[in-house]
Coordinates of C-alpha atoms in Angstrom, one line a residue:
X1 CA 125.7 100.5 94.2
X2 CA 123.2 97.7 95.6
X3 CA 119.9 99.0 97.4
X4 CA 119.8 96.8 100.5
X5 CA 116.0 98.0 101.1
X6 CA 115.0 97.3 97.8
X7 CA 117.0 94.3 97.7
X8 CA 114.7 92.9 100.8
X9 CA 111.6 94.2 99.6
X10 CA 112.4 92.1 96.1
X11 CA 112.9 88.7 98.3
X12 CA 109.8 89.5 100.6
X13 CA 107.9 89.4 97.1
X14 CA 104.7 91.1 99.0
X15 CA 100.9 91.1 97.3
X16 CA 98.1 92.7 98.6
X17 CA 95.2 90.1 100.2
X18 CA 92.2 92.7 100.3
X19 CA 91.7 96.2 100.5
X20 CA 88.3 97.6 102.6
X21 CA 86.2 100.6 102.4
X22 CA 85.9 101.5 106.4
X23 CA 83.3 104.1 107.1
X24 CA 82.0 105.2 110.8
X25 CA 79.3 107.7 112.6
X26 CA 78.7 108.9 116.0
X27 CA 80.2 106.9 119.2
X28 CA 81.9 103.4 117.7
X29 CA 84.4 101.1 119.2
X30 CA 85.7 97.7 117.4
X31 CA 88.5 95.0 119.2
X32 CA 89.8 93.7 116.2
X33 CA 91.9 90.0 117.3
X34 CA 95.0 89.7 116.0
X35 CA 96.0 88.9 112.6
X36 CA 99.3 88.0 112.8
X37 CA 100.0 89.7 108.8
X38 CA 101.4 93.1 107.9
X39 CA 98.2 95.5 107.7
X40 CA 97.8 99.2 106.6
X41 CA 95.3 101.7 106.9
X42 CA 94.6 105.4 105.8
X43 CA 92.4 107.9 106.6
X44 CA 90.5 109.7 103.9
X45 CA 88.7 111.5 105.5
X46 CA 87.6 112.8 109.5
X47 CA 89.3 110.6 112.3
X48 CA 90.2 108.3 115.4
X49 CA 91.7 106.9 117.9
X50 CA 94.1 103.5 117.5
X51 CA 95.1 101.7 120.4
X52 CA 97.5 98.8 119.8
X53 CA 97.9 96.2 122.4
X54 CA 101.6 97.1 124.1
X55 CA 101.7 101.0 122.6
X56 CA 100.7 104.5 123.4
X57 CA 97.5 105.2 121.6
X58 CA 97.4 107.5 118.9
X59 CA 95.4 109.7 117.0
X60 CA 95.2 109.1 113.3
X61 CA 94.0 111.9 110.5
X62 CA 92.6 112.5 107.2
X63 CA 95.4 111.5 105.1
X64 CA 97.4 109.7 108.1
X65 CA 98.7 106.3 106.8
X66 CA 99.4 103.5 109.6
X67 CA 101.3 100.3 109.0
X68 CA 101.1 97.1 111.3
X69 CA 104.0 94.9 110.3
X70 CA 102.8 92.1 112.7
X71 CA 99.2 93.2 113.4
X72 CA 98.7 92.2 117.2
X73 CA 94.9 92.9 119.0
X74 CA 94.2 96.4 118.8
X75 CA 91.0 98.8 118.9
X76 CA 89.5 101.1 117.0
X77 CA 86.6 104.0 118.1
X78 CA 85.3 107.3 117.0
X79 CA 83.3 109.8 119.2
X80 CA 82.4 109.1 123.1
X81 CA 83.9 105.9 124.7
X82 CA 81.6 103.1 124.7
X83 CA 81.4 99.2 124.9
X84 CA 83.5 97.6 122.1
X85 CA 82.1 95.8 119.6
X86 CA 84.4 92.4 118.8
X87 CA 85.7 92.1 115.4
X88 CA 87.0 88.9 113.8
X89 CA 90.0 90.1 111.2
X90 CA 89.7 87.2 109.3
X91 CA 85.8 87.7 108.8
X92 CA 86.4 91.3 108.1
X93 CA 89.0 90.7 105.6
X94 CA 86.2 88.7 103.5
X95 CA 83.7 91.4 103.7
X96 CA 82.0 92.8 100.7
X97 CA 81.1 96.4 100.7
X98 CA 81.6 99.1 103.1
X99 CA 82.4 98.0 107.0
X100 CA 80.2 100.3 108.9
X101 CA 81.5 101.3 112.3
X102 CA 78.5 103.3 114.9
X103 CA 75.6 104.2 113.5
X104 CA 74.1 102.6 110.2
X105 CA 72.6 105.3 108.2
X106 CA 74.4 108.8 107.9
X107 CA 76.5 110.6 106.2
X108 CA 80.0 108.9 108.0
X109 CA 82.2 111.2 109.9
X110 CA 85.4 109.1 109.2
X111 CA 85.9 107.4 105.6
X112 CA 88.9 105.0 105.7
X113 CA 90.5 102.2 103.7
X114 CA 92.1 99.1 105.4
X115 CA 93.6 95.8 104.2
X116 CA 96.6 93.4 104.0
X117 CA 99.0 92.1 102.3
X118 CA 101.6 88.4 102.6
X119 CA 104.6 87.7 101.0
X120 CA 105.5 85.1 98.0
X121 CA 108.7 85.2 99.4
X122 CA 110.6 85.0 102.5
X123 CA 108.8 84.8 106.1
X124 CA 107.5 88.4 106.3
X125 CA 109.4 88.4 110.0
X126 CA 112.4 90.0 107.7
X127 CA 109.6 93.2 107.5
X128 CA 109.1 93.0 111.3
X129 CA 113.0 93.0 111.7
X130 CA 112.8 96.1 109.7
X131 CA 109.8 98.2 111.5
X132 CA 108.5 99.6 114.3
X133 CA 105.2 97.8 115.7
X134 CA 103.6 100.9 114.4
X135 CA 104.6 103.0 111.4
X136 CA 102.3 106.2 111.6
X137 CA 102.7 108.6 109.0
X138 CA 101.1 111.4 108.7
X139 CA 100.2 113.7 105.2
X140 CA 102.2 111.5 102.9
X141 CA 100.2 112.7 99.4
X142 CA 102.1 109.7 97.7
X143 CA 100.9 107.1 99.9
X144 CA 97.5 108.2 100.3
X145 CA 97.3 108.3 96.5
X146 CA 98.8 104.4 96.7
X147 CA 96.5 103.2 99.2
X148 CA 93.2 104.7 97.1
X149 CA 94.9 103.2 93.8
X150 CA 95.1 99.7 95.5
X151 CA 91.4 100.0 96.6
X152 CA 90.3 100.8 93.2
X153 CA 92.5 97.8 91.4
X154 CA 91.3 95.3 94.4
X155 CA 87.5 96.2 93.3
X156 CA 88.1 96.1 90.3
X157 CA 88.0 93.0 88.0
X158 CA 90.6 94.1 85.2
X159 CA 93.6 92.5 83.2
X160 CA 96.8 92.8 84.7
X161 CA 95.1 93.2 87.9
X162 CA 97.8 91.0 90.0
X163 CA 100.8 93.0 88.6
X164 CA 99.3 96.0 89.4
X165 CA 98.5 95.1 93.0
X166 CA 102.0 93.8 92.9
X167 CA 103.5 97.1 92.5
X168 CA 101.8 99.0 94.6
X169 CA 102.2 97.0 97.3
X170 CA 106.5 97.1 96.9
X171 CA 105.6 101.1 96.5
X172 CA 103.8 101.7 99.5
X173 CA 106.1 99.4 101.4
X174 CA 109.3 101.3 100.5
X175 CA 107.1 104.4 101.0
X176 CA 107.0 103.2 104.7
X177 CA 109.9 102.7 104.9
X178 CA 111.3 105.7 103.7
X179 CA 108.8 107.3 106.3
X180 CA 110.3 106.0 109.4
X181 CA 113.4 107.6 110.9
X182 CA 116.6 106.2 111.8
X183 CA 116.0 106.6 115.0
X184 CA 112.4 105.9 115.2
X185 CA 113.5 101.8 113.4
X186 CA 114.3 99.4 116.3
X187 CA 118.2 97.8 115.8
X188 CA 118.0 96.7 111.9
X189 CA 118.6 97.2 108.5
X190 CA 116.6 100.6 108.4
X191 CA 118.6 102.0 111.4
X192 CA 121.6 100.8 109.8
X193 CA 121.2 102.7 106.8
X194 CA 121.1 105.8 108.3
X195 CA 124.3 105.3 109.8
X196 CA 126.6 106.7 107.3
X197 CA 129.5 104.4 108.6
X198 CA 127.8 101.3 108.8
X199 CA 125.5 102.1 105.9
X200 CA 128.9 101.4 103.9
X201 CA 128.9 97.9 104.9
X202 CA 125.7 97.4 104.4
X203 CA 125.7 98.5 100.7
X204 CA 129.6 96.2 100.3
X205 CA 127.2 93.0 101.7
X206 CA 124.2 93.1 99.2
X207 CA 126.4 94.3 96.3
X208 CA 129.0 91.6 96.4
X209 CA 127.3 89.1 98.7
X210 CA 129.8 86.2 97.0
X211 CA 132.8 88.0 98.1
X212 CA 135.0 85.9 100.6
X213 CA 133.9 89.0 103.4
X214 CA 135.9 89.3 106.5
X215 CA 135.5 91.3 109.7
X216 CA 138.5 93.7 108.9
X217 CA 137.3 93.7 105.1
X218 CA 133.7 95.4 106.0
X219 CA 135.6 97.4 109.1
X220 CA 137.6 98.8 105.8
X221 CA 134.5 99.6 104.1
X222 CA 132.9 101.6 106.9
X223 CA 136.3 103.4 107.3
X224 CA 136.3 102.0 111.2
X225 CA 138.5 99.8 113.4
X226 CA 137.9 96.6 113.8
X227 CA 136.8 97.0 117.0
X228 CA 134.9 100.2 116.7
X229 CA 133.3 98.7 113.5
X230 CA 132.1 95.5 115.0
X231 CA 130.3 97.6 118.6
X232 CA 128.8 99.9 116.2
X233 CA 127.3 97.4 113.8
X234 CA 125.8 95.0 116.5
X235 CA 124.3 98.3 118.6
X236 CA 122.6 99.9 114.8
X237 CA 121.5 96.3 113.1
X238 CA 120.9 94.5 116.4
X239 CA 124.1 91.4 115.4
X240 CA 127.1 91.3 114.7
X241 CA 128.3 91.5 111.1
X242 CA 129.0 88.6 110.4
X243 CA 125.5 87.0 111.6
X244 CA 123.2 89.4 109.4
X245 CA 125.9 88.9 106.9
X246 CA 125.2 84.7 107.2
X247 CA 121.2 85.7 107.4
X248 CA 121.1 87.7 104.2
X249 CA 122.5 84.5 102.6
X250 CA 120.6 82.0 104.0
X251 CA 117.9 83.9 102.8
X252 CA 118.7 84.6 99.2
X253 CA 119.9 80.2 99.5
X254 CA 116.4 79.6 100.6
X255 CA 114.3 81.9 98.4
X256 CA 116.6 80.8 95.2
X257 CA 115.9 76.5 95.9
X258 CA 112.0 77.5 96.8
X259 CA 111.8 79.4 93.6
X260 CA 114.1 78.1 91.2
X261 CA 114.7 74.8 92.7
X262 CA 118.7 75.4 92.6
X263 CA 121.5 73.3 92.6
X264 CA 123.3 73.6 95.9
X265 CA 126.5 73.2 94.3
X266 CA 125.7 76.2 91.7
X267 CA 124.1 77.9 95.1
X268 CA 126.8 77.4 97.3
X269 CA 128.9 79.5 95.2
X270 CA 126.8 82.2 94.6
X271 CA 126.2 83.0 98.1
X272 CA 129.8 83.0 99.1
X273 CA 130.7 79.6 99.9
X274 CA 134.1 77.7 98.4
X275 CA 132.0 73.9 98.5
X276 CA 128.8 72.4 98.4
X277 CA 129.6 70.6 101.5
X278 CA 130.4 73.9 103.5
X279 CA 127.4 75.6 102.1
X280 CA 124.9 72.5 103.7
X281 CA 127.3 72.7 107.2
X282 CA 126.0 76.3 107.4
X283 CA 122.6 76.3 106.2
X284 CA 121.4 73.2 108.3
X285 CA 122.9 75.0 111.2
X286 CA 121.1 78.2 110.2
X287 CA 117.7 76.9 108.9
X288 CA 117.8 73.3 110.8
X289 CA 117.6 71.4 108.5
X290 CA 119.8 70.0 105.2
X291 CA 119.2 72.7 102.0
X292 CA 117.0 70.2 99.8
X293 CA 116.7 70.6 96.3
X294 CA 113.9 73.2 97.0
X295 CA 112.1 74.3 99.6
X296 CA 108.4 74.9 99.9
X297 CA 106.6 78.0 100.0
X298 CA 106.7 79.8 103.4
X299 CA 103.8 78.0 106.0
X300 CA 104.3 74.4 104.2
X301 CA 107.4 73.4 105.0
X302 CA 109.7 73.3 108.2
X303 CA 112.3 76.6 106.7
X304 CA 110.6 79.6 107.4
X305 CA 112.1 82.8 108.0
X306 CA 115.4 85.2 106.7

């Protein structure tokens, strides 16, 4: 049976950017801009406060891990309230060494590591489709063991260093993942698989996503009515089956002519469509443009995005 998660995860193609070591002592406070790229962060050891720009601050923990699939402006401190210190993400990203929040010298009170990652593949708006604004998990033993692996292999100068960072990454992404309820996803592919009923459909889609698929054909395969199928998919993955349906093709189209520089006659059939020509019809109106003979990578060219 296809793994719609892991079949995302494989398109988004993630690799990490840079891992930090984060330390801080006393009364702290850094506004960090926004960054606009999934980030992560875990506590190793002590604690603080996160406030993201639009959410309910919260309190993270030794061995708490946080994910920010966008990264917006948000703010860090430790101790008393006082002035915050402006941090430029970029900048910080680059650092070498230990960031040092509050006092200088000191044994810290908080330890943390933080860094990013950005995808080979697909516009990582297919993660942030996925995710809540903040994924907050708290005690995971696997992840905190993932993140301090990923800090050791991004200081590190060894061989194989890229497939390593590789790996971890998709791990501690499907870790996440995993982490977040049903309920907690907004409307998506997450909420969708834990819908038993829809879940079904899902599963039909990425397994056979050739397959001449109809309404009444995935309504089948969630054992629903038409009807009933069609309110309950739009409500769970946010559109209608047919749309995401259309989306996860136009996807794999794009990532398969950016990567392997596919035919679009070969391509058309293996995303489901009887002709070249029908196959262009619906990816221009999809993408905006004609399917070339292969796209560039995302942030070069005009296609961006699953």
């Amino acid at each position: 049976m296809a793994d719609p998660l892991t079949d995302v995860v494989r398109l988004l193609q993630p690799q990490a950017v840079f891992a930090n070591r984060i330390a801080g002592r006393g009364d702290w406070a850094v506004r960090y801009a926004a960054y606009g790229e999934p980030s992560f962060c875990i506590l190793l050891d002590g604690g603080c406060r996160l406030a993201v720009d639009g959410q309910a601050p919260v309190l993270v923990q030794a061995g708490d891990f946080v994910l920010l699939p966008k990264t917006p402006p948000f703010t860090l401190s430790g101790g008393r309230p006082v002035p915050e210190q402006p941090m430029d993400p970029h900048r910080a990203a680059g650092a070498a060494g230990e960031l040092r929040y509050g006092e200088p010298g000191g044994r810290p009170d908080m330890r943390a590591i933080g860094g990013a990652f950005h995808f080979d593949g697909a516009d990582h708006g297919l993660l942030v489709a996925l995710l809540p604004d903040v994924v907050h998990v708290r005690g995971s033993r696997r992840l905190r063991q993932l993140v301090r692996m990923l800090g050791e292999e991004v200081r590190a100068e060894q061989p194989g260093r890229d497939v390593v960072l590789a790996w971890l990454v998709d791990l501690m992404l499907v870790e996440a993942m995993r982490s977040v309820s049903s309920a907690a996803a907004p409307p998506g592919l997450l909420r969708g698989l834990g819908d038993e009923r829809i879940a079904r459909a899902l599963h039909a889609m990425h397994a056979q996503v050739a397959h001449p698929w109809t309404l009444q054909a995935l309504a089948d395969a969630a054992a629903l009515s038409r009807s009933a199928f069609f309110e309950r998919f739009r409500r769970v993955v946010g559109v209608a089956p047919m749309a995401y349906l259309l989306a996860w093709r136009m996807a794999l189209a794009k990532d398969a002519l950016r990567h392997e520089g596919a035919a679009v006659a070969e391509l058309a059939g293996r995303v489901g469509y009887g002709s070249a020509s029908s196959f262009s019809v619906a990816f221009q109106r999809h993408v905006g443009q004609a399917p070339p003979g292969r796209l560039e990578p995302p942030g070069r060219g005009a296609c961006r995005g699953g």
